[in-house]
Amino acid sequence: MKNWVLKLVLPLTVISFGTFTKWWYALPVDAPDTMFTGFPLAYTCPGWHTSLSLQIFVTEFIIDILFYFLFWFIIVFFISRFLTKLKTNIWVTIILWSISGLFIAFGTLLTANNDNIFYIKRPYEMEVLQTGYEFIWQQTERPDYNKYFPKDK
């Protein structure tokens, strides 16, 4: 079991975490409309104090990572237990860890910005206006704010 957790589950967790996510268009209390990111919980959003900064919510981030890990653990466990014994080729392991290493390196670069703000838990409530799912190669357009709050005439 330890063998396929290290060879399959951990790299698949990192790759899927970096590839598939959910976006949340929301109105935080006393803040501008914002696009949050994270699945199943929103764990990051742009910083409001300066451009290219992020607000990162650590508790939500850990819950999201555990969610992805448990998903892949259950999938691999059931395949190994009920369908076929999993034997991973060394090249598959090298490729998976190489790709996940790139995701880890890129994520480390993003979070190493001195302007980022880290919170243990999101310190404000938010009203979610719209959500959707996306892959890393998709570009999500910010929804029209006036659709939700039309200007008075």
PDB file of C-alpha atoms in Angstrom:
ATOM      1  CA  MET A   1       0.000   0.000   0.000  1.00  0.00           C
ATOM      2  CA  LYS A   2       2.783   2.432   0.857  1.00  0.00           C
ATOM      3  CA  ASN A   3       4.312   1.657  -2.506  1.00  0.00           C
ATOM      4  CA  TRP A   4       1.400   2.876  -4.633  1.00  0.00           C
ATOM      5  CA  VAL A   5       0.696   5.843  -2.369  1.00  0.00           C
ATOM      6  CA  LEU A   6       4.184   7.189  -3.073  1.00  0.00           C
ATOM      7  CA  LYS A   7       4.266   6.154  -6.712  1.00  0.00           C
ATOM      8  CA  LEU A   8       0.723   7.059  -7.781  1.00  0.00           C
ATOM      9  CA  VAL A   9      -1.477   8.807  -5.229  1.00  0.00           C
ATOM     10  CA  LEU A  10       0.816  11.675  -4.204  1.00  0.00           C
ATOM     11  CA  PRO A  11       1.841  12.723  -7.725  1.00  0.00           C
ATOM     12  CA  LEU A  12      -1.734  12.374  -9.023  1.00  0.00           C
ATOM     13  CA  THR A  13      -2.909  14.509  -6.098  1.00  0.00           C
ATOM     14  CA  VAL A  14      -0.470  17.294  -6.941  1.00  0.00           C
ATOM     15  CA  ILE A  15      -1.158  17.139 -10.679  1.00  0.00           C
ATOM     16  CA  SER A  16      -4.946  17.145 -10.312  1.00  0.00           C
ATOM     17  CA  PHE A  17      -4.793  19.888  -7.659  1.00  0.00           C
ATOM     18  CA  GLY A  18      -2.854  22.085 -10.061  1.00  0.00           C
ATOM     19  CA  THR A  19      -4.922  21.149 -13.117  1.00  0.00           C
ATOM     20  CA  PHE A  20      -8.576  21.137 -12.050  1.00  0.00           C
ATOM     21  CA  THR A  21     -10.252  23.716  -9.819  1.00  0.00           C
ATOM     22  CA  LYS A  22     -13.406  25.663  -9.160  1.00  0.00           C
ATOM     23  CA  TRP A  23     -13.786  29.421  -9.480  1.00  0.00           C
ATOM     24  CA  TRP A  24     -16.076  31.463  -7.289  1.00  0.00           C
ATOM     25  CA  TYR A  25     -17.285  34.930  -8.233  1.00  0.00           C
ATOM     26  CA  ALA A  26     -18.232  36.431  -4.878  1.00  0.00           C
ATOM     27  CA  LEU A  27     -18.849  39.591  -2.919  1.00  0.00           C
ATOM     28  CA  PRO A  28     -16.844  39.563   0.305  1.00  0.00           C
ATOM     29  CA  VAL A  29     -18.241  41.659   3.133  1.00  0.00           C
ATOM     30  CA  ASP A  30     -16.912  45.233   2.868  1.00  0.00           C
ATOM     31  CA  ALA A  31     -14.683  44.399  -0.109  1.00  0.00           C
ATOM     32  CA  PRO A  32     -14.834  44.548  -3.913  1.00  0.00           C
ATOM     33  CA  ASP A  33     -16.227  41.720  -6.042  1.00  0.00           C
ATOM     34  CA  THR A  34     -13.545  39.063  -6.309  1.00  0.00           C
ATOM     35  CA  MET A  35     -12.750  35.812  -8.114  1.00  0.00           C
ATOM     36  CA  PHE A  36     -11.839  33.077  -5.623  1.00  0.00           C
ATOM     37  CA  THR A  37     -10.215  29.773  -6.562  1.00  0.00           C
ATOM     38  CA  GLY A  38     -10.318  26.337  -4.972  1.00  0.00           C
ATOM     39  CA  PHE A  39     -12.164  23.048  -4.945  1.00  0.00           C
ATOM     40  CA  PRO A  40     -14.119  22.083  -2.840  1.00  0.00           C
ATOM     41  CA  LEU A  41     -13.395  25.233  -0.771  1.00  0.00           C
ATOM     42  CA  ALA A  42     -12.124  28.589  -1.981  1.00  0.00           C
ATOM     43  CA  TYR A  43      -8.527  28.821  -0.724  1.00  0.00           C
ATOM     44  CA  THR A  44      -7.109  31.781  -2.661  1.00  0.00           C
ATOM     45  CA  CYS A  45      -8.070  35.099  -4.184  1.00  0.00           C
ATOM     46  CA  PRO A  46      -6.241  38.164  -5.477  1.00  0.00           C
ATOM     47  CA  GLY A  47      -4.856  40.509  -2.842  1.00  0.00           C
ATOM     48  CA  TRP A  48      -6.612  43.836  -2.534  1.00  0.00           C
ATOM     49  CA  HIS A  49      -3.601  45.790  -1.318  1.00  0.00           C
ATOM     50  CA  THR A  50      -1.352  45.446  -4.381  1.00  0.00           C
ATOM     51  CA  SER A  51      -1.372  43.851  -7.811  1.00  0.00           C
ATOM     52  CA  LEU A  52       0.056  40.362  -8.339  1.00  0.00           C
ATOM     53  CA  SER A  53      -0.480  39.473  -4.690  1.00  0.00           C
ATOM     54  CA  LEU A  54      -2.658  36.703  -3.316  1.00  0.00           C
ATOM     55  CA  GLN A  55      -4.678  36.059  -0.206  1.00  0.00           C
ATOM     56  CA  ILE A  56      -4.179  32.419   0.755  1.00  0.00           C
ATOM     57  CA  PHE A  57      -6.385  30.681   3.330  1.00  0.00           C
ATOM     58  CA  VAL A  58      -4.358  27.855   4.892  1.00  0.00           C
ATOM     59  CA  THR A  59      -7.179  25.811   6.465  1.00  0.00           C
ATOM     60  CA  GLU A  60      -9.163  25.754   3.224  1.00  0.00           C
ATOM     61  CA  PHE A  61      -5.975  24.906   1.291  1.00  0.00           C
ATOM     62  CA  ILE A  62      -5.235  21.907   3.533  1.00  0.00           C
ATOM     63  CA  ILE A  63      -8.833  20.681   3.270  1.00  0.00           C
ATOM     64  CA  ASP A  64      -8.636  20.937  -0.538  1.00  0.00           C
ATOM     65  CA  ILE A  65      -5.346  18.999  -0.680  1.00  0.00           C
ATOM     66  CA  LEU A  66      -6.791  16.294   1.587  1.00  0.00           C
ATOM     67  CA  PHE A  67      -9.891  16.104  -0.597  1.00  0.00           C
ATOM     68  CA  TYR A  68      -7.796  15.473  -3.728  1.00  0.00           C
ATOM     69  CA  PHE A  69      -5.592  12.985  -1.834  1.00  0.00           C
ATOM     70  CA  LEU A  70      -8.585  11.019  -0.537  1.00  0.00           C
ATOM     71  CA  PHE A  71     -10.163  10.991  -3.996  1.00  0.00           C
ATOM     72  CA  TRP A  72      -7.055   9.463  -5.604  1.00  0.00           C
ATOM     73  CA  PHE A  73      -6.414   7.173  -2.636  1.00  0.00           C
ATOM     74  CA  ILE A  74      -9.931   5.704  -2.884  1.00  0.00           C
ATOM     75  CA  ILE A  75      -9.698   5.313  -6.684  1.00  0.00           C
ATOM     76  CA  VAL A  76      -6.293   3.593  -6.548  1.00  0.00           C
ATOM     77  CA  PHE A  77      -7.310   1.497  -3.532  1.00  0.00           C
ATOM     78  CA  PHE A  78     -10.442   0.144  -5.223  1.00  0.00           C
ATOM     79  CA  ILE A  79      -8.610  -0.548  -8.483  1.00  0.00           C
ATOM     80  CA  SER A  80      -5.831  -2.347  -6.614  1.00  0.00           C
ATOM     81  CA  ARG A  81      -8.203  -4.232  -4.346  1.00  0.00           C
ATOM     82  CA  PHE A  82     -11.031  -5.247  -6.669  1.00  0.00           C
ATOM     83  CA  LEU A  83      -9.899  -4.987 -10.290  1.00  0.00           C
ATOM     84  CA  THR A  84      -6.200  -5.690 -10.657  1.00  0.00           C
ATOM     85  CA  LYS A  85      -3.001  -5.515  -8.652  1.00  0.00           C
ATOM     86  CA  LEU A  86      -1.262  -2.267  -9.508  1.00  0.00           C
ATOM     87  CA  LYS A  87       2.331  -2.469 -10.602  1.00  0.00           C
ATOM     88  CA  THR A  88       3.753   0.830 -11.711  1.00  0.00           C
ATOM     89  CA  ASN A  89       6.487   0.996 -14.267  1.00  0.00           C
ATOM     90  CA  ILE A  90       9.527   3.007 -13.186  1.00  0.00           C
ATOM     91  CA  TRP A  91       9.059   5.330 -16.177  1.00  0.00           C
ATOM     92  CA  VAL A  92       5.464   6.077 -15.214  1.00  0.00           C
ATOM     93  CA  THR A  93       6.628   6.966 -11.703  1.00  0.00           C
ATOM     94  CA  ILE A  94       9.421   9.197 -13.042  1.00  0.00           C
ATOM     95  CA  ILE A  95       7.053  11.000 -15.427  1.00  0.00           C
ATOM     96  CA  LEU A  96       4.379  11.511 -12.736  1.00  0.00           C
ATOM     97  CA  TRP A  97       6.898  12.829 -10.208  1.00  0.00           C
ATOM     98  CA  SER A  98       8.514  15.078 -12.829  1.00  0.00           C
ATOM     99  CA  ILE A  99       5.185  16.664 -13.750  1.00  0.00           C
ATOM    100  CA  SER A 100       4.155  17.014 -10.112  1.00  0.00           C
ATOM    101  CA  GLY A 101       7.586  18.494  -9.323  1.00  0.00           C
ATOM    102  CA  LEU A 102       6.928  21.207 -11.908  1.00  0.00           C
ATOM    103  CA  PHE A 103       3.559  21.966 -10.308  1.00  0.00           C
ATOM    104  CA  ILE A 104       5.183  22.118  -6.855  1.00  0.00           C
ATOM    105  CA  ALA A 105       7.965  24.406  -8.109  1.00  0.00           C
ATOM    106  CA  PHE A 106       5.530  26.751  -9.853  1.00  0.00           C
ATOM    107  CA  GLY A 107       3.233  26.832  -6.803  1.00  0.00           C
ATOM    108  CA  THR A 108       6.203  27.593  -4.568  1.00  0.00           C
ATOM    109  CA  LEU A 109       7.186  30.500  -6.806  1.00  0.00           C
ATOM    110  CA  LEU A 110       3.651  31.899  -6.654  1.00  0.00           C
ATOM    111  CA  THR A 111       3.401  31.674  -2.872  1.00  0.00           C
ATOM    112  CA  ALA A 112       6.913  33.013  -2.232  1.00  0.00           C
ATOM    113  CA  ASN A 113       5.851  36.540  -3.197  1.00  0.00           C
ATOM    114  CA  ASN A 114       6.447  38.851  -0.215  1.00  0.00           C
ATOM    115  CA  ASP A 115       3.189  40.686  -0.905  1.00  0.00           C
ATOM    116  CA  ASN A 116       1.028  37.604  -0.392  1.00  0.00           C
ATOM    117  CA  ILE A 117      -1.141  37.497   2.713  1.00  0.00           C
ATOM    118  CA  PHE A 118      -1.649  34.203   4.537  1.00  0.00           C
ATOM    119  CA  TYR A 119      -4.658  33.662   6.785  1.00  0.00           C
ATOM    120  CA  ILE A 120      -5.286  30.605   8.922  1.00  0.00           C
ATOM    121  CA  LYS A 121      -8.975  30.833   7.962  1.00  0.00           C
ATOM    122  CA  ARG A 122     -10.794  33.249   5.677  1.00  0.00           C
ATOM    123  CA  PRO A 123     -11.466  36.266   7.954  1.00  0.00           C
ATOM    124  CA  TYR A 124     -14.617  37.487   6.219  1.00  0.00           C
ATOM    125  CA  GLU A 125     -17.915  36.177   4.936  1.00  0.00           C
ATOM    126  CA  MET A 126     -18.771  36.287   1.256  1.00  0.00           C
ATOM    127  CA  GLU A 127     -21.848  36.116  -0.899  1.00  0.00           C
ATOM    128  CA  VAL A 128     -21.249  33.743  -3.814  1.00  0.00           C
ATOM    129  CA  LEU A 129     -22.773  35.101  -7.020  1.00  0.00           C
ATOM    130  CA  GLN A 130     -21.609  32.515  -9.544  1.00  0.00           C
ATOM    131  CA  THR A 131     -19.367  29.438  -9.651  1.00  0.00           C
ATOM    132  CA  GLY A 132     -17.888  27.179 -12.266  1.00  0.00           C
ATOM    133  CA  TYR A 133     -15.177  24.636 -12.901  1.00  0.00           C
ATOM    134  CA  GLU A 134     -12.077  25.033 -14.999  1.00  0.00           C
ATOM    135  CA  PHE A 135      -8.909  23.329 -16.086  1.00  0.00           C
ATOM    136  CA  ILE A 136      -5.567  25.090 -16.010  1.00  0.00           C
ATOM    137  CA  TRP A 137      -5.615  25.699 -19.779  1.00  0.00           C
ATOM    138  CA  GLN A 138      -9.010  27.447 -19.701  1.00  0.00           C
ATOM    139  CA  GLN A 139      -9.340  31.191 -19.218  1.00  0.00           C
ATOM    140  CA  THR A 140     -12.325  32.202 -17.096  1.00  0.00           C
ATOM    141  CA  GLU A 141     -13.877  35.562 -17.862  1.00  0.00           C
ATOM    142  CA  ARG A 142     -14.907  37.618 -14.890  1.00  0.00           C
ATOM    143  CA  PRO A 143     -18.743  37.789 -14.839  1.00  0.00           C
ATOM    144  CA  ASP A 144     -20.424  41.141 -15.372  1.00  0.00           C
ATOM    145  CA  TYR A 145     -21.000  42.799 -12.021  1.00  0.00           C
ATOM    146  CA  ASN A 146     -23.904  44.837 -13.439  1.00  0.00           C
ATOM    147  CA  LYS A 147     -25.762  41.609 -14.175  1.00  0.00           C
ATOM    148  CA  TYR A 148     -26.191  41.084 -10.441  1.00  0.00           C
ATOM    149  CA  PHE A 149     -26.519  44.727  -9.404  1.00  0.00           C
ATOM    150  CA  PRO A 150     -27.934  46.841 -12.244  1.00  0.00           C
ATOM    151  CA  LYS A 151     -27.451  50.580 -12.011  1.00  0.00           C
ATOM    152  CA  ASP A 152     -30.459  52.635 -11.033  1.00  0.00           C
ATOM    153  CA  LYS A 153     -31.765  54.929 -13.765  1.00  0.00           C
TER     154      LYS A 153
END
